[in-house]
Short mmCIF file of C-alpha atoms in Angstrom, two decimals:
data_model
loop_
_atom_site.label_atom_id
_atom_site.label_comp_id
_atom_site.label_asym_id
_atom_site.label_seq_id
_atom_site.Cartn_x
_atom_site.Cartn_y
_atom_site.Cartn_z
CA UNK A 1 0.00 0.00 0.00
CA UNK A 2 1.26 3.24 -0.88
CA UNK A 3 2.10 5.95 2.12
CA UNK A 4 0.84 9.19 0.46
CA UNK A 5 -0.43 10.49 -2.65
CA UNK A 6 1.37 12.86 -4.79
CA UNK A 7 0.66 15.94 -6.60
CA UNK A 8 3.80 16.86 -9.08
CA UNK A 9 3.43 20.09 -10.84
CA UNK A 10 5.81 21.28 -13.42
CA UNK A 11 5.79 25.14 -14.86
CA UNK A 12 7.65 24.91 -17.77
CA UNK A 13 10.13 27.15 -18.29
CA UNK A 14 9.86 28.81 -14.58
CA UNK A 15 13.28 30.33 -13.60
CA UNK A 16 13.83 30.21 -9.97
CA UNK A 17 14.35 33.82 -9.28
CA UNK A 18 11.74 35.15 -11.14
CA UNK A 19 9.96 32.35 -9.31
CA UNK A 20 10.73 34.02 -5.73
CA UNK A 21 9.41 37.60 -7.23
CA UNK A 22 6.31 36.39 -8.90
CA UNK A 23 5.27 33.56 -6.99
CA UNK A 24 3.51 35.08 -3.71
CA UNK A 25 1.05 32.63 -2.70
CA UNK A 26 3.73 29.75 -2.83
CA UNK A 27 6.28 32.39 -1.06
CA UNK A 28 3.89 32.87 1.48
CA UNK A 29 3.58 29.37 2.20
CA UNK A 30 7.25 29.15 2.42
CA UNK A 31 7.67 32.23 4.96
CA UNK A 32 4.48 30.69 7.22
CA UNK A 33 6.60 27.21 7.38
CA UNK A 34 3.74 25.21 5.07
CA UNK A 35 6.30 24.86 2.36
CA UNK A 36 9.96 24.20 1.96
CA UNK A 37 11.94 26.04 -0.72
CA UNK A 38 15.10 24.72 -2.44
CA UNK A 39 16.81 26.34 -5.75
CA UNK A 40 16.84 23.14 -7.96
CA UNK A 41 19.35 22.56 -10.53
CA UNK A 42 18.49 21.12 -13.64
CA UNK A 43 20.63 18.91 -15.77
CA UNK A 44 21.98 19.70 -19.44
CA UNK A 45 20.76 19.61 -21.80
CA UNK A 46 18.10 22.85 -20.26
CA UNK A 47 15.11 21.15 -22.83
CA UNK A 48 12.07 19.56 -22.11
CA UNK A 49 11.52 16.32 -23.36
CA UNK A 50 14.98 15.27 -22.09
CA UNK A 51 14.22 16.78 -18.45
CA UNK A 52 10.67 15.12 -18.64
CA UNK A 53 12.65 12.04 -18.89
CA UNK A 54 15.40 12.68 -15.88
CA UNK A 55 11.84 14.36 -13.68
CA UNK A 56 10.46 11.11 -13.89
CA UNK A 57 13.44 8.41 -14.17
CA UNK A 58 16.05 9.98 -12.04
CA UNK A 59 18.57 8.77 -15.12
CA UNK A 60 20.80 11.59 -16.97
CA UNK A 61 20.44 12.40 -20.28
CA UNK A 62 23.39 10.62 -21.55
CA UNK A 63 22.22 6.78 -19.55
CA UNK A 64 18.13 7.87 -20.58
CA UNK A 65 19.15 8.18 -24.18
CA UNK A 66 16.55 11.18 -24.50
CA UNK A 67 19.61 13.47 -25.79
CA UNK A 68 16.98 15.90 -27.64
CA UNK A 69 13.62 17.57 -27.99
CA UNK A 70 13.84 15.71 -31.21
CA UNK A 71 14.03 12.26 -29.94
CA UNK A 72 10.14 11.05 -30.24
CA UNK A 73 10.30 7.58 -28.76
CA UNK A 74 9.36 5.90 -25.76
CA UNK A 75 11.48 5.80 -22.83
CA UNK A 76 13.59 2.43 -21.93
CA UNK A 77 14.06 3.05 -18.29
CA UNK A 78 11.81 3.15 -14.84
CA UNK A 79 9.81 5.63 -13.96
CA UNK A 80 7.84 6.43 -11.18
CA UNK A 81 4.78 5.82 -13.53
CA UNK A 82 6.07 2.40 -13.56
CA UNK A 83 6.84 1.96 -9.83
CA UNK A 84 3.54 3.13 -8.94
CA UNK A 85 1.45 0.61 -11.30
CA UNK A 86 3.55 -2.04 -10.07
CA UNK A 87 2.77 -1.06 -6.65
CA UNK A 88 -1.27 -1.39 -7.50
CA UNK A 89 -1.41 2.05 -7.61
CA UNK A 90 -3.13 4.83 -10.49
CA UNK A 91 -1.36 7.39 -12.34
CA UNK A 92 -2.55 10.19 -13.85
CA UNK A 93 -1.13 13.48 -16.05
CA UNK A 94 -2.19 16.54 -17.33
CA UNK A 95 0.05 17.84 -19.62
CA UNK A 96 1.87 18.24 -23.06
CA UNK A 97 1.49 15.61 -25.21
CA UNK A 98 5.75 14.84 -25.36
CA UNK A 99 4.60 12.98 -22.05
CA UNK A 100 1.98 10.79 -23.85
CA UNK A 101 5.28 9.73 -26.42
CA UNK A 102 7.71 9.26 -23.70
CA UNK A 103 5.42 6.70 -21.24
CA UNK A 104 2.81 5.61 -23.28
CA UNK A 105 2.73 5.81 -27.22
CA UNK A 106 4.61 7.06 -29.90
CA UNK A 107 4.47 9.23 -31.87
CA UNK A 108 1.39 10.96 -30.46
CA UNK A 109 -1.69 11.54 -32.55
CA UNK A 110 -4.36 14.23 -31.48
CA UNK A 111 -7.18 11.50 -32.40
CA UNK A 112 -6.72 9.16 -30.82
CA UNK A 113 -4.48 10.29 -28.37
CA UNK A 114 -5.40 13.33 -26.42
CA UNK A 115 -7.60 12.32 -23.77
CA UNK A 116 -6.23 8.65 -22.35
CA UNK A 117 -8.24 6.05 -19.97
CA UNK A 118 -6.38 2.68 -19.96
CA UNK A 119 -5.57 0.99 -17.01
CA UNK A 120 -2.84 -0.98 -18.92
CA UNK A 121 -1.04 1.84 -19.67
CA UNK A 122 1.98 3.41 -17.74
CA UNK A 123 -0.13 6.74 -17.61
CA UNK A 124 -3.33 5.19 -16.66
CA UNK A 125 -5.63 9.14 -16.88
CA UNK A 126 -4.36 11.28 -19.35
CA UNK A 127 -5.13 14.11 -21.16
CA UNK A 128 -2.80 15.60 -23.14
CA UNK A 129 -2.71 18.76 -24.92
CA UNK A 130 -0.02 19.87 -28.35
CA UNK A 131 -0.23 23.56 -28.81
CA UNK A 132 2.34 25.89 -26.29
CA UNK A 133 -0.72 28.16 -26.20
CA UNK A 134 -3.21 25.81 -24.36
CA UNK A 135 -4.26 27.74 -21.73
CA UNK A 136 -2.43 27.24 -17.82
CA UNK A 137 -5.99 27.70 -16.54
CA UNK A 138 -7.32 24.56 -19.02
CA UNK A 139 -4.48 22.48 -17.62
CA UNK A 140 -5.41 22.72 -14.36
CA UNK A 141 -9.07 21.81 -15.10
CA UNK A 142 -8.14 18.95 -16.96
CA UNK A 143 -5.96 18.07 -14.10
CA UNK A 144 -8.74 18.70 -11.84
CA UNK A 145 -11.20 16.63 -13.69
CA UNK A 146 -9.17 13.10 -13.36
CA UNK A 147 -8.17 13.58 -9.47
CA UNK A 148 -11.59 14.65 -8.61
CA UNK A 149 -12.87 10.90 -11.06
CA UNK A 150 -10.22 8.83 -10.25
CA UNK A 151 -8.00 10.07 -7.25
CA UNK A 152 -4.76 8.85 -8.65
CA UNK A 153 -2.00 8.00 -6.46
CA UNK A 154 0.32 10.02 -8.67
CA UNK A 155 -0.54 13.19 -10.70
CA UNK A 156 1.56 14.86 -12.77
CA UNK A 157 0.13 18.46 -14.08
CA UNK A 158 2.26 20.21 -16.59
CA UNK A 159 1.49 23.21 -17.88
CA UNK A 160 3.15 25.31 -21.16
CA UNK A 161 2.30 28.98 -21.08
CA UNK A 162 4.99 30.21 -19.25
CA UNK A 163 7.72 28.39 -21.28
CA UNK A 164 5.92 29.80 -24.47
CA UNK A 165 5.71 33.28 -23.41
CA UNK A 166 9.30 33.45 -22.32
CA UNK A 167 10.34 32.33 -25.90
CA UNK A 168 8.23 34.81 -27.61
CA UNK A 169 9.45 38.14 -24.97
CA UNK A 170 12.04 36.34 -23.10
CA UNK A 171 12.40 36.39 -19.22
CA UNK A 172 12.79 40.02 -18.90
CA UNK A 173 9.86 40.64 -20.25
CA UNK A 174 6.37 42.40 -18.19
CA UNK A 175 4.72 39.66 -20.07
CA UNK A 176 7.01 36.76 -18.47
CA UNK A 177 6.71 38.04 -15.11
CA UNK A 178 2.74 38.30 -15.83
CA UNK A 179 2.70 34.26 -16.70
CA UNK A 180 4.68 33.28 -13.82
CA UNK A 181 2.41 35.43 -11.38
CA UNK A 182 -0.96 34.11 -13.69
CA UNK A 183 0.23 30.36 -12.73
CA UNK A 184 0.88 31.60 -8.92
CA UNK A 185 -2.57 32.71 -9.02
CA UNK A 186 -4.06 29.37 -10.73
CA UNK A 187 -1.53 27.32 -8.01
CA UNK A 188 -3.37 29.02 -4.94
CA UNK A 189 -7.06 28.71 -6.34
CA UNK A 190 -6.99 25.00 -6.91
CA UNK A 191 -3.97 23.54 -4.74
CA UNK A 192 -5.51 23.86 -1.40
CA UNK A 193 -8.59 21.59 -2.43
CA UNK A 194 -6.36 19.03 -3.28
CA UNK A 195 -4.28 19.22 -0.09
CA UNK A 196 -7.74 18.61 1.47
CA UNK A 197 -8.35 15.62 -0.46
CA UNK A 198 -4.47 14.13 1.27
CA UNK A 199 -2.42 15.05 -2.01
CA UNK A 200 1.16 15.85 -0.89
CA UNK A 201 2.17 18.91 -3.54
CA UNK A 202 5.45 19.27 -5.08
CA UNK A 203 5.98 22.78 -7.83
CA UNK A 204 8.84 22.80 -9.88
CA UNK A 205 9.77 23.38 -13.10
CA UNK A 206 12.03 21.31 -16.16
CA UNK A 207 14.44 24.44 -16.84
CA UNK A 208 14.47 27.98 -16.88
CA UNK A 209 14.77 30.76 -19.65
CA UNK A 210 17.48 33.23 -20.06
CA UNK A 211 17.32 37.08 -21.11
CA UNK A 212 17.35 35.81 -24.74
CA UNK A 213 14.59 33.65 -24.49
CA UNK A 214 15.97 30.85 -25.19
CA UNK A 215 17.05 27.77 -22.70
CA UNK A 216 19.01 24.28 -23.42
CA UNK A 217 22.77 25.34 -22.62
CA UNK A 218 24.30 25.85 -19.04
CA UNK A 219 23.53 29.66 -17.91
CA UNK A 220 22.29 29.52 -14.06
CA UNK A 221 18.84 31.35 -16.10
CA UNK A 222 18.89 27.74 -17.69
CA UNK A 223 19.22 25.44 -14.62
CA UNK A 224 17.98 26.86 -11.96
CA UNK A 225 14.25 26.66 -11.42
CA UNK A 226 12.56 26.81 -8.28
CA UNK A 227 11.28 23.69 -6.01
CA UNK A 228 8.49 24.06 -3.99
CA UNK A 229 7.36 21.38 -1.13
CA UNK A 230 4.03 21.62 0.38
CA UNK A 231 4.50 18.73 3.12
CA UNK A 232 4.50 18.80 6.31
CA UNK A 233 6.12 15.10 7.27
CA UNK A 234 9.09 15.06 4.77
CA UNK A 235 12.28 17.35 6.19
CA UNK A 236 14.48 18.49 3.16
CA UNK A 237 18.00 18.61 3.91
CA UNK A 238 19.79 22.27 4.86
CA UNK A 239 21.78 22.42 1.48
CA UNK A 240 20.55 25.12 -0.45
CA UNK A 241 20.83 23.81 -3.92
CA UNK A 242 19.47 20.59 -4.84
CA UNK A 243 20.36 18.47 -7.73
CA UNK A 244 17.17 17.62 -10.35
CA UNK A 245 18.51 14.24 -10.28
CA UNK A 246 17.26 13.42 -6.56
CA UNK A 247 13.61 14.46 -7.42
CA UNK A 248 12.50 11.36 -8.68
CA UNK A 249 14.06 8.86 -5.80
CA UNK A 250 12.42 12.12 -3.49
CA UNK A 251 8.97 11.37 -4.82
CA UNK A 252 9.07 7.46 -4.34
CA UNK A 253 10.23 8.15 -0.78
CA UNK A 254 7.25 10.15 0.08
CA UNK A 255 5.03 7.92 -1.51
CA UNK A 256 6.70 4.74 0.02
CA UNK A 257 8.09 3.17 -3.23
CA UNK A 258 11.01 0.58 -3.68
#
């Protein structure tokens, strides 16, 4: 039997210190002692299908063979997907649809693809989205809509508009800042129900965006992205940075995985 459920929310392309500007309801949290607060660093390459795969693996890019945003094909090692189902647990994700490719089919098609109920399947309640501009707000709702029907031990919720606004007026931008304060806003209306319901919540993000917008090398604007605990029972350690790498072995511990 699994010890707790998990939440796992990724902001794509949320930079950590635009994170701690933006980000008041989570901050707030964090200053009240209801959340712990770690700068996480992400591993190279800063893209997102490769860091979807290292998020949910724990495996570097170069033993996960996900070297590229290019590489549409399933993923060859364990994930916490996997670990849960064989535990007799449900998963569950709300998100882009690079997830869909990486744990369950590939390559993805919108028809028959986009909204996912298979208990055979690694990602057992899906649905999936494939434009940057589906709406944060959407994402949630779908998110909302499969925990509310089928309370799945492990949720992922991944959502796009902050990545795709830093691209288009990079992370200097009013309209960046805007995005990462929107999903703030999003975060605090919906969260708290789900913390009701016994969901442990964990906000991070793949990677960050630099001044350019762009992301994928080694800047700090690339790696570091912020990491946001909202649990009680589970003490992070008193290092200040944290390595993206230990999120995934984090999450099984919580949720009392081998």
């Amino acid at each position: 039997m699994l010890k707790n459920k998990v939440v796992l929310i990724i902001l794509d392309g949320c930079r950590y210190d635009v994170a701690m500007k933006q980000m008041g309801f989570l901050n707030s949290l964090v200053e009240h002692k209801q959340a712990q607060l770690k700068k996480m660093v992400a591993e190279m390459p800063s893209n997102s299908r490769p860091l979807y795969e290292v998020i949910m693996t724990g495996q570097p890019m170069y033993k996960n063979e996900i070297y590229t945003n290019l590489v549409v094909q399933q993923s060859k090692e364990l994930s916490i997907f996997e670990l849960v189902k064989q535990a007799g647990g449900t998963t569950g994700v709300a998100g882009y649809f690079w997830m869909s490719e990486l744990y369950n089919r590939a390559p993805y098609n919108i028809l028959t693809d986009r909204i996912q109920h298979d208990e055979a399947k690694l990602i057992q309640h899906g649905i999936f989205y494939s434009e940057d501009t589906y709406p944060d707000s959407h994402v949630f709702a779908d998110a909302n809509s499969i925990i509310s029907t089928y309370e799945p031990d492990f949720m992922v919720v991944h959502s796009m508009n902050i990545d795709d606004i830093g691209h288009k007026y990079t992370a200097l931008s009013r309209e960046y800042m805007t995005q990462v304060n929107i999903a703030d806003t999003i975060i605090g209306t919906i969260v708290p129900k789900w913390q009701k319901m016994g969901y442990q919540i964990i906000v991070t993000a793949d990677h960050g965006m630099d001044d350019y917008g762009l992301h994928g090398g080694s800047l700090p604007q690339h790696r570091e992205v912020p990491f946001y605990l909202l649990n009680n029972t589970t003490e992070l350690s008193k290092e200040t940075e944290i390595s993206q790498l230990q999120l995934m072995p984090m999450i099984t511990e919580i949720m009392g995985l081998t």
